[in-house]
Amino acid sequence: MKPRNRAAALAATATLTTALLIGTAPAALAVPTNCSTSSTPTTVSSYCAAGTGEHQVAVTVLHVNPMVGYVYSVGPWVPAGQTSTAQLPPGQIVSLRVNTR
């Protein structure tokens, strides 16, 4: 192969490889925003109105039975625009928060 053809082939290979890598790069995620929490006597939930990432409700409860102590409960990871719900153990809520990623 002539040097000129070899250089052209290498340049074309580099260009195609770069295009392939850029074309398969994952899209960036924006952490969910405008999040709120709510609770009922038996459940807690979180809702995030904006963003493209995921969120999860998490609660820590001091159980009514002192022998049990603290109980931690989390809901499923869900996309922004959906509600994450977890069961609320009996006791006093110590912490109710929204995890985001």
Short mmCIF file of N, CA and C in Angstrom, two decimals, residues 2-84:
data_model
loop_
_atom_site.label_atom_id
_atom_site.label_comp_id
_atom_site.label_asym_id
_atom_site.label_seq_id
_atom_site.Cartn_x
_atom_site.Cartn_y
_atom_site.Cartn_z
N LYS A 2 0.56 2.21 -0.81
CA LYS A 2 1.35 3.43 -0.90
C LYS A 2 1.19 4.25 0.38
N PRO A 3 2.21 5.00 0.76
CA PRO A 3 2.14 5.80 1.98
C PRO A 3 0.95 6.76 2.00
N ARG A 4 0.62 7.34 0.86
CA ARG A 4 -0.50 8.28 0.80
C ARG A 4 -1.81 7.55 1.09
N ASN A 5 -1.99 6.34 0.53
CA ASN A 5 -3.20 5.56 0.77
C ASN A 5 -3.27 5.08 2.22
N ARG A 6 -2.11 4.71 2.77
CA ARG A 6 -2.06 4.26 4.16
C ARG A 6 -2.47 5.39 5.11
N ALA A 7 -1.98 6.59 4.87
CA ALA A 7 -2.33 7.75 5.71
C ALA A 7 -3.82 8.05 5.60
N ALA A 8 -4.37 7.96 4.42
CA ALA A 8 -5.80 8.20 4.23
C ALA A 8 -6.62 7.14 4.96
N ALA A 9 -6.18 5.88 4.90
CA ALA A 9 -6.90 4.80 5.58
C ALA A 9 -6.84 4.98 7.09
N LEU A 10 -5.68 5.36 7.62
CA LEU A 10 -5.56 5.61 9.06
C LEU A 10 -6.43 6.77 9.51
N ALA A 11 -6.47 7.84 8.73
CA ALA A 11 -7.30 8.99 9.06
C ALA A 11 -8.78 8.61 9.05
N ALA A 12 -9.19 7.83 8.07
CA ALA A 12 -10.59 7.41 7.99
C ALA A 12 -10.94 6.50 9.16
N THR A 13 -10.02 5.60 9.53
CA THR A 13 -10.26 4.71 10.67
C THR A 13 -10.39 5.51 11.96
N ALA A 14 -9.52 6.49 12.16
CA ALA A 14 -9.59 7.33 13.36
C ALA A 14 -10.90 8.11 13.42
N THR A 15 -11.32 8.64 12.30
CA THR A 15 -12.57 9.40 12.25
C THR A 15 -13.77 8.51 12.55
N LEU A 16 -13.80 7.32 11.97
CA LEU A 16 -14.91 6.41 12.21
C LEU A 16 -14.93 5.93 13.66
N THR A 17 -13.76 5.66 14.23
CA THR A 17 -13.69 5.23 15.63
C THR A 17 -14.19 6.32 16.55
N THR A 18 -13.78 7.55 16.31
CA THR A 18 -14.25 8.68 17.13
C THR A 18 -15.76 8.84 17.01
N ALA A 19 -16.28 8.76 15.81
CA ALA A 19 -17.73 8.88 15.61
C ALA A 19 -18.48 7.76 16.32
N LEU A 20 -17.93 6.56 16.29
CA LEU A 20 -18.58 5.43 16.96
C LEU A 20 -18.60 5.63 18.47
N LEU A 21 -17.47 6.07 19.04
CA LEU A 21 -17.40 6.28 20.48
C LEU A 21 -18.34 7.40 20.93
N ILE A 22 -18.40 8.47 20.18
CA ILE A 22 -19.30 9.58 20.53
C ILE A 22 -20.75 9.16 20.37
N GLY A 23 -21.04 8.38 19.34
CA GLY A 23 -22.41 7.94 19.08
C GLY A 23 -22.94 6.98 20.12
N THR A 24 -22.06 6.26 20.82
CA THR A 24 -22.51 5.29 21.82
C THR A 24 -22.36 5.80 23.25
N ALA A 25 -21.93 7.03 23.44
CA ALA A 25 -21.78 7.58 24.80
C ALA A 25 -23.17 7.72 25.44
N PRO A 26 -23.30 7.36 26.72
CA PRO A 26 -24.60 7.47 27.38
C PRO A 26 -25.00 8.93 27.57
N ALA A 27 -26.29 9.16 27.58
CA ALA A 27 -26.80 10.51 27.80
C ALA A 27 -26.59 10.89 29.26
N ALA A 28 -26.32 12.15 29.49
CA ALA A 28 -26.13 12.63 30.86
C ALA A 28 -27.48 12.70 31.58
N LEU A 29 -27.46 12.37 32.84
CA LEU A 29 -28.68 12.42 33.63
C LEU A 29 -28.65 13.66 34.52
N ALA A 30 -29.80 14.27 34.69
CA ALA A 30 -29.93 15.40 35.59
C ALA A 30 -30.61 14.89 36.86
N VAL A 31 -30.01 15.15 37.99
CA VAL A 31 -30.56 14.70 39.26
C VAL A 31 -31.97 15.29 39.41
N PRO A 32 -32.93 14.48 39.88
CA PRO A 32 -34.29 14.98 40.05
C PRO A 32 -34.35 16.20 40.98
N THR A 33 -35.24 17.12 40.66
CA THR A 33 -35.43 18.34 41.46
C THR A 33 -36.92 18.52 41.76
N ASN A 34 -37.22 19.56 42.52
CA ASN A 34 -38.60 19.86 42.94
C ASN A 34 -39.21 18.64 43.62
N CYS A 35 -38.48 18.08 44.60
CA CYS A 35 -38.92 16.88 45.29
C CYS A 35 -39.69 17.23 46.56
N SER A 36 -40.68 16.40 46.86
CA SER A 36 -41.46 16.58 48.08
C SER A 36 -41.74 15.21 48.69
N THR A 37 -42.05 15.21 49.97
CA THR A 37 -42.38 13.96 50.67
C THR A 37 -43.75 14.11 51.31
N SER A 38 -44.37 12.98 51.57
CA SER A 38 -45.66 12.97 52.28
C SER A 38 -45.76 11.66 53.04
N SER A 39 -46.67 11.63 54.01
CA SER A 39 -46.84 10.40 54.79
C SER A 39 -48.30 10.22 55.16
N THR A 40 -48.67 8.97 55.32
CA THR A 40 -49.97 8.58 55.85
C THR A 40 -49.66 7.74 57.09
N PRO A 41 -50.65 7.25 57.81
CA PRO A 41 -50.34 6.41 58.97
C PRO A 41 -49.58 5.13 58.63
N THR A 42 -49.62 4.67 57.37
CA THR A 42 -48.97 3.40 57.04
C THR A 42 -47.90 3.49 55.95
N THR A 43 -47.81 4.60 55.23
CA THR A 43 -46.83 4.72 54.15
C THR A 43 -46.18 6.10 54.13
N VAL A 44 -45.01 6.17 53.49
CA VAL A 44 -44.36 7.44 53.16
C VAL A 44 -44.09 7.43 51.67
N SER A 45 -44.03 8.62 51.06
CA SER A 45 -43.77 8.66 49.63
C SER A 45 -43.00 9.92 49.27
N SER A 46 -42.35 9.85 48.11
CA SER A 46 -41.64 11.01 47.56
C SER A 46 -42.05 11.17 46.11
N TYR A 47 -42.03 12.43 45.68
CA TYR A 47 -42.35 12.75 44.29
C TYR A 47 -41.39 13.85 43.85
N CYS A 48 -40.73 13.66 42.71
CA CYS A 48 -39.85 14.67 42.13
C CYS A 48 -40.43 15.06 40.78
N ALA A 49 -40.66 16.36 40.59
CA ALA A 49 -41.35 16.83 39.40
C ALA A 49 -40.44 17.02 38.19
N ALA A 50 -39.14 17.23 38.39
CA ALA A 50 -38.26 17.53 37.26
C ALA A 50 -36.97 16.72 37.34
N GLY A 51 -36.25 16.68 36.21
CA GLY A 51 -34.99 15.94 36.14
C GLY A 51 -35.17 14.66 35.36
N THR A 52 -34.06 14.03 35.02
CA THR A 52 -34.12 12.79 34.25
C THR A 52 -33.53 11.61 35.01
N GLY A 53 -33.08 11.83 36.25
CA GLY A 53 -32.52 10.75 37.05
C GLY A 53 -33.61 10.01 37.81
N GLU A 54 -33.21 9.37 38.91
CA GLU A 54 -34.14 8.60 39.72
C GLU A 54 -34.14 9.11 41.16
N HIS A 55 -35.21 8.79 41.88
CA HIS A 55 -35.31 9.15 43.30
C HIS A 55 -35.92 8.00 44.07
N GLN A 56 -35.74 8.06 45.40
CA GLN A 56 -36.21 7.01 46.29
C GLN A 56 -36.55 7.64 47.63
N VAL A 57 -37.70 7.27 48.19
CA VAL A 57 -38.04 7.75 49.52
C VAL A 57 -37.34 6.86 50.55
N ALA A 58 -36.88 7.48 51.64
CA ALA A 58 -36.21 6.74 52.72
C ALA A 58 -36.68 7.32 54.05
N VAL A 59 -36.98 6.44 55.00
CA VAL A 59 -37.47 6.89 56.31
C VAL A 59 -36.77 6.09 57.41
N THR A 60 -36.47 6.78 58.49
CA THR A 60 -35.95 6.14 59.70
C THR A 60 -36.96 6.40 60.80
N VAL A 61 -37.35 5.33 61.48
CA VAL A 61 -38.39 5.40 62.51
C VAL A 61 -37.85 4.83 63.81
N LEU A 62 -38.17 5.49 64.93
CA LEU A 62 -37.90 4.92 66.24
C LEU A 62 -39.12 4.07 66.58
N HIS A 63 -38.96 2.76 66.55
CA HIS A 63 -40.07 1.82 66.69
C HIS A 63 -40.77 1.99 68.04
N VAL A 64 -42.07 1.69 68.08
CA VAL A 64 -42.84 1.81 69.31
C VAL A 64 -42.33 0.85 70.39
N ASN A 65 -41.75 -0.25 69.99
CA ASN A 65 -41.17 -1.19 70.93
C ASN A 65 -39.70 -0.80 71.15
N PRO A 66 -39.34 -0.34 72.34
CA PRO A 66 -37.97 0.09 72.57
C PRO A 66 -36.93 -1.00 72.32
N MET A 67 -37.32 -2.26 72.42
CA MET A 67 -36.39 -3.36 72.16
C MET A 67 -36.00 -3.43 70.68
N VAL A 68 -36.85 -2.93 69.80
CA VAL A 68 -36.58 -2.96 68.36
C VAL A 68 -35.61 -1.83 67.99
N GLY A 69 -35.82 -0.66 68.53
CA GLY A 69 -34.95 0.48 68.23
C GLY A 69 -35.33 1.15 66.92
N TYR A 70 -34.30 1.54 66.16
CA TYR A 70 -34.53 2.25 64.91
C TYR A 70 -34.81 1.26 63.77
N VAL A 71 -35.76 1.64 62.92
CA VAL A 71 -36.13 0.84 61.75
C VAL A 71 -35.98 1.73 60.52
N TYR A 72 -35.36 1.19 59.49
CA TYR A 72 -35.11 1.92 58.25
C TYR A 72 -35.91 1.28 57.13
N SER A 73 -36.62 2.10 56.36
CA SER A 73 -37.44 1.59 55.25
C SER A 73 -37.23 2.48 54.03
N VAL A 74 -37.09 1.86 52.86
CA VAL A 74 -36.91 2.61 51.62
C VAL A 74 -37.89 2.13 50.57
N GLY A 75 -38.22 3.02 49.66
CA GLY A 75 -39.06 2.67 48.52
C GLY A 75 -38.19 2.33 47.33
N PRO A 76 -38.79 1.98 46.21
CA PRO A 76 -38.02 1.65 45.01
C PRO A 76 -37.47 2.90 44.34
N TRP A 77 -36.38 2.74 43.59
CA TRP A 77 -35.87 3.82 42.75
C TRP A 77 -36.83 3.98 41.57
N VAL A 78 -37.31 5.20 41.35
CA VAL A 78 -38.23 5.47 40.24
C VAL A 78 -37.79 6.74 39.51
N PRO A 79 -38.16 6.87 38.24
CA PRO A 79 -37.81 8.09 37.49
C PRO A 79 -38.57 9.30 38.01
N ALA A 80 -38.01 10.48 37.75
CA ALA A 80 -38.71 11.72 38.08
C ALA A 80 -40.08 11.70 37.40
N GLY A 81 -41.08 12.20 38.08
CA GLY A 81 -42.44 12.19 37.55
C GLY A 81 -43.26 11.02 38.07
N GLN A 82 -42.62 10.08 38.78
CA GLN A 82 -43.33 8.96 39.40
C GLN A 82 -43.15 9.04 40.91
N THR A 83 -43.96 8.30 41.64
CA THR A 83 -43.94 8.32 43.09
C THR A 83 -43.26 7.07 43.64
N SER A 84 -42.35 7.29 44.60
CA SER A 84 -41.70 6.18 45.31
C SER A 84 -42.39 6.07 46.67
#
